[in-house]
Coordinates of C-alpha atoms in Angstrom, one line a residue:
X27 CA 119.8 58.3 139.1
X28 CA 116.9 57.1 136.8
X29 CA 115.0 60.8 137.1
X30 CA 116.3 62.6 134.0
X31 CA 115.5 59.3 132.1
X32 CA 112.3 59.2 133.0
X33 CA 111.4 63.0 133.0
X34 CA 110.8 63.7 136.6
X35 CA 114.2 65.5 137.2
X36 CA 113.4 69.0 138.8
X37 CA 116.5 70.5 136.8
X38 CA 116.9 69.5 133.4
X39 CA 120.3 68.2 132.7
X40 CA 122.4 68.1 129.7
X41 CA 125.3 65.4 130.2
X42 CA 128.3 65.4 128.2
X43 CA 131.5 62.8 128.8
X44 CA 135.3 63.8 128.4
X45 CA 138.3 62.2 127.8
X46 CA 140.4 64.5 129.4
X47 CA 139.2 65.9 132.9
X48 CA 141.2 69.0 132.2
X49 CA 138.7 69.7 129.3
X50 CA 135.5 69.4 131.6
X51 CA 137.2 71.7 134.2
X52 CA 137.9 74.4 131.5
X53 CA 134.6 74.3 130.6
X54 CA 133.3 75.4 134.0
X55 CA 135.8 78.1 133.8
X56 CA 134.6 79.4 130.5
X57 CA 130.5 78.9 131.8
X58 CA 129.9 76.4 128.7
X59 CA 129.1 74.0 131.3
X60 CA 127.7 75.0 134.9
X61 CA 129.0 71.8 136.9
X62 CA 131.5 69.2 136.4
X63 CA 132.9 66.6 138.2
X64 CA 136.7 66.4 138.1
X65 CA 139.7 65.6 140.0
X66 CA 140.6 67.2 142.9
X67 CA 143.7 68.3 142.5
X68 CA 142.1 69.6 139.0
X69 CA 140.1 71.6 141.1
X70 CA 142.2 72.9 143.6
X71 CA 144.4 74.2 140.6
X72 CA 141.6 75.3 138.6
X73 CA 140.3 77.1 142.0
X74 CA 143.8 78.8 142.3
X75 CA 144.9 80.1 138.7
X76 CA 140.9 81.6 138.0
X77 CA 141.3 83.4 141.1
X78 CA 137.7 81.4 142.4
X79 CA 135.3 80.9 139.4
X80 CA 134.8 77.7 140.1
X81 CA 133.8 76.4 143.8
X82 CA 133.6 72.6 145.0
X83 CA 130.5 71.3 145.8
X84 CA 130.4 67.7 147.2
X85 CA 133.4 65.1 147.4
X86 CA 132.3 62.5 145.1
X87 CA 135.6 59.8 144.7
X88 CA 137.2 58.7 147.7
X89 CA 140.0 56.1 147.2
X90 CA 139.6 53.6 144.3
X91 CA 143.5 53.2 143.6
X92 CA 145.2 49.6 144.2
X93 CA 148.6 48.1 144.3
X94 CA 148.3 44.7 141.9
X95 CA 151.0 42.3 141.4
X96 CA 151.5 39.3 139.2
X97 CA 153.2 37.7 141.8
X98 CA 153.3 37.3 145.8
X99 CA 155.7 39.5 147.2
X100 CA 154.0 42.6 148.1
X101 CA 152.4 42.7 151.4
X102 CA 153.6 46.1 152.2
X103 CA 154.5 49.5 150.7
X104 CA 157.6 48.8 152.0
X105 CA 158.6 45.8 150.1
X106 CA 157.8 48.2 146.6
X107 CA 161.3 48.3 147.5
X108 CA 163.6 47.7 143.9
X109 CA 160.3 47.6 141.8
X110 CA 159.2 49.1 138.7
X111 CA 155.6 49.9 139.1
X112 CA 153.4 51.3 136.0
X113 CA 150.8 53.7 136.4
X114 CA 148.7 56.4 134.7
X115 CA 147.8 60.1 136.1
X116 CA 151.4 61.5 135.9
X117 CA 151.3 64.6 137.3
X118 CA 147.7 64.4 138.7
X119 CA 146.6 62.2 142.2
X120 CA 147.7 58.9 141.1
X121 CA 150.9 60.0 141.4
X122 CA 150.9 62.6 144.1
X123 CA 149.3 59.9 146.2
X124 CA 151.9 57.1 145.2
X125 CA 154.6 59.4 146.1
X126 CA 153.2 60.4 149.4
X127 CA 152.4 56.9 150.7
X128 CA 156.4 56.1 149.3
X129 CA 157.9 58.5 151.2
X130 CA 155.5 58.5 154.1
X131 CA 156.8 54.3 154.3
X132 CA 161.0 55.1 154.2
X133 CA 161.1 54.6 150.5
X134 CA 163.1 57.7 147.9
X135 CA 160.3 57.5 144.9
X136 CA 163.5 58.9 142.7
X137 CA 165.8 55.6 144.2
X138 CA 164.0 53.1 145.7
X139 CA 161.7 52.4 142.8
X140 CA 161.3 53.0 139.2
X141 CA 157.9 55.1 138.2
X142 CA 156.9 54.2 135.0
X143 CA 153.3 56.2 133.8
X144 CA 151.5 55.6 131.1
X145 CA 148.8 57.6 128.9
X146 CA 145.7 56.0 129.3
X147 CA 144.1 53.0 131.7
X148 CA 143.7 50.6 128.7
X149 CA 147.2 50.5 127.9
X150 CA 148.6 49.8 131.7
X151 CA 145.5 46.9 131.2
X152 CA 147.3 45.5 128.7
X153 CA 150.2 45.6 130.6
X154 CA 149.3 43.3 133.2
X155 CA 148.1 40.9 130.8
X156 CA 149.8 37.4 130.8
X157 CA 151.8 38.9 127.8
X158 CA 152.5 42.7 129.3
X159 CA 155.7 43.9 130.8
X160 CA 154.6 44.7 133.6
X161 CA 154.7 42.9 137.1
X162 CA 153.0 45.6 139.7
X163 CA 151.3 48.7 139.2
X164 CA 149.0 51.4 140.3
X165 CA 145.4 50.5 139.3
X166 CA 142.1 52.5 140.0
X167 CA 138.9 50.7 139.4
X168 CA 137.1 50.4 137.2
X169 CA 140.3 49.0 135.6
X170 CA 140.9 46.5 138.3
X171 CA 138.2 44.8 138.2
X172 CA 138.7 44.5 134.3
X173 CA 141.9 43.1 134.5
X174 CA 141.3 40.9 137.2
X175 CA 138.8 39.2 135.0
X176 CA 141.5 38.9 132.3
X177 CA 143.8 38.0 134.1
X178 CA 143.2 35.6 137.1
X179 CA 146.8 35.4 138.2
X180 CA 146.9 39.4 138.7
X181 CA 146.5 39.7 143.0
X182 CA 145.3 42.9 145.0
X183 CA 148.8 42.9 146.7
X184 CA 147.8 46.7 148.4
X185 CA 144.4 48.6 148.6
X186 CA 146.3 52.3 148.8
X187 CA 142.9 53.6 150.9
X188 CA 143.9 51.4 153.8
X189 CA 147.3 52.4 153.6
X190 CA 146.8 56.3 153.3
X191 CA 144.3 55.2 156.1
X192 CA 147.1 54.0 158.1
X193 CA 149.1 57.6 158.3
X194 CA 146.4 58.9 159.7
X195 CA 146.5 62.1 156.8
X196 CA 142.9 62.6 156.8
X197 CA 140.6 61.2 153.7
X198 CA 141.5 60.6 150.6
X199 CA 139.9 62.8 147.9
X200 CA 140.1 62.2 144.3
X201 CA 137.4 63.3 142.9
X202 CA 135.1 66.0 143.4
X203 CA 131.9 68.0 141.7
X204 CA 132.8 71.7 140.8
X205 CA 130.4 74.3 139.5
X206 CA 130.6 78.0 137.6
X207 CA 131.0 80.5 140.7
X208 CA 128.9 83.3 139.0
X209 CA 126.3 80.4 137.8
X210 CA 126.2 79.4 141.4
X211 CA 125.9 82.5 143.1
X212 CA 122.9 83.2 140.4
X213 CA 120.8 80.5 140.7
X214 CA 121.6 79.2 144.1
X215 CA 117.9 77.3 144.3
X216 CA 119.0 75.3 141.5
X217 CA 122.4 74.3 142.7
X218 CA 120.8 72.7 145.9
X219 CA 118.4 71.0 143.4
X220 CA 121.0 69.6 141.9
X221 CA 123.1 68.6 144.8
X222 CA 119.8 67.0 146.1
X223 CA 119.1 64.9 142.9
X224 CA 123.2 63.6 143.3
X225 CA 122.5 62.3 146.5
X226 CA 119.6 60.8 145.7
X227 CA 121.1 59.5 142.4
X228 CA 124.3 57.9 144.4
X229 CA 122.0 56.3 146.7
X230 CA 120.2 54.9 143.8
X231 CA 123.2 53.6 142.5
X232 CA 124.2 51.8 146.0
X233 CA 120.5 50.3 146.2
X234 CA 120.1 49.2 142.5
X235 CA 123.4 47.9 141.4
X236 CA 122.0 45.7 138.7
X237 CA 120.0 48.2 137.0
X238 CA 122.7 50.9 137.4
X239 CA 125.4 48.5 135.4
X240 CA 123.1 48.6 133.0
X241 CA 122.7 52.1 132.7
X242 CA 126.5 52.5 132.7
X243 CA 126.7 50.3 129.4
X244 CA 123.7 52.0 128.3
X245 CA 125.6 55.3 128.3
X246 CA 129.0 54.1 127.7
X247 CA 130.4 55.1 131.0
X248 CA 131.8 51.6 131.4
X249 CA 131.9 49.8 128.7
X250 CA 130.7 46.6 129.9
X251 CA 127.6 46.0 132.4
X252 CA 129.1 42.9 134.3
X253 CA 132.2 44.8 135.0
X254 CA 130.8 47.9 136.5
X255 CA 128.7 45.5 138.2
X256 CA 131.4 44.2 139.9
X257 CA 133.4 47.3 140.2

């Protein structure tokens, strides 16, 4: 949380931040970086095409994906129904997950609703803006919470956790922490060093919410302290 900051990390960590998560996961492939923390369906496909060099750790994002609407007429995935809803992570969990909870609630993704996906989660902000095209969409925080204050006609019509929750498919994963296979198996002691700091880091975060929005503006993780705050 605050220990490499303050120098009392027992590992000493160098941090970088991508862009692209595919980027981070080739770098654990490659051993320029020994840990990352990625999507899961990154790592399941980084896991299958290296043939193992990279293991999962921990789970670290469960679900943070919501239906939003301008408007009032989704209370269910079924009534998706005939919409067009905008979303970003084509080809990745977003929309494996959207699919899923479609199909899983009677509904053809290919003819009961129109998919629309966009490149990067500031541009399906903009969309839900007063002014934007869009009327519902697929939204993970920390980009809810940033167009909700934008936008206070923009309503949290579904919270997609409780309805994966509801077919009973187990958790939902999006995001885990991988590391190097041939770092780990070299310098086990220091893995479970690290896995010990994360825990104590995430419980950190959970106990010191003011100070760790600041730290997240600090470090440009999220851009603005008020909203990972509230996020």
């Amino acid at each position: 949380w605050k220990s490499q900051e303050d120098g009392t990390a027992k590992n000493d960590y160098t941090f970088s931040l991508v862009s692209v998560p595919a980027d981070a996961g080739n770098k654990v492939v490659t051993g320029e970086a020994d840990i990352a923390a990625v999507p899961t369906n990154l790592a399941s496909a980084l896991y299958k095409k290296t043939g193992g060099a990279v293991k999962m750790l921990a789970v670290n994002t469960l679900g943070v994906l919501h239906i939003m609407e301008k408007g009032d007429t989704v209370k269910s995935v079924a009534d998706l129904k005939g919409k067009t809803i905008y979303s970003t992570g084509e080809g990745a969990n977003p929309e494996y997950i959207l699919r899923y909870l479609l199909t899983k609630n009677g509904l053809d993704p290919e003819k009961d609703v129109t998919l629309k996906f966009v490149a990067e989660n500031d541009e399906l902000a903009m969309l839900m803006m007063p002014e934007g095209e869009a009327q519902v969409a697929l939204v993970p925080e920390p980009v809810v919470t940033t167009i909700r204050t934008k936008n206070a006609d923009v309503r949290l019509a579904l919270d997609v956790t409780e309805e994966w929750n509801k077919l009973d498919s187990g958790s939902l994963m999006m995001g885990c922490v991988i590391v190097n296979s041939a770092f780990a198996e070299a310098h086990p002691d220091a893995v479970k060093t690290f896995l010990k700091e994360y825990e104590n880091s995430i419980n950190g975060a959970k106990n010191a919410v003011e100070e760790t929005a600041n730290l997240c503006e600090k470090y440009e993780i999220i851009p603005k302290a008020a909203v990972a705050k509230q996020a």
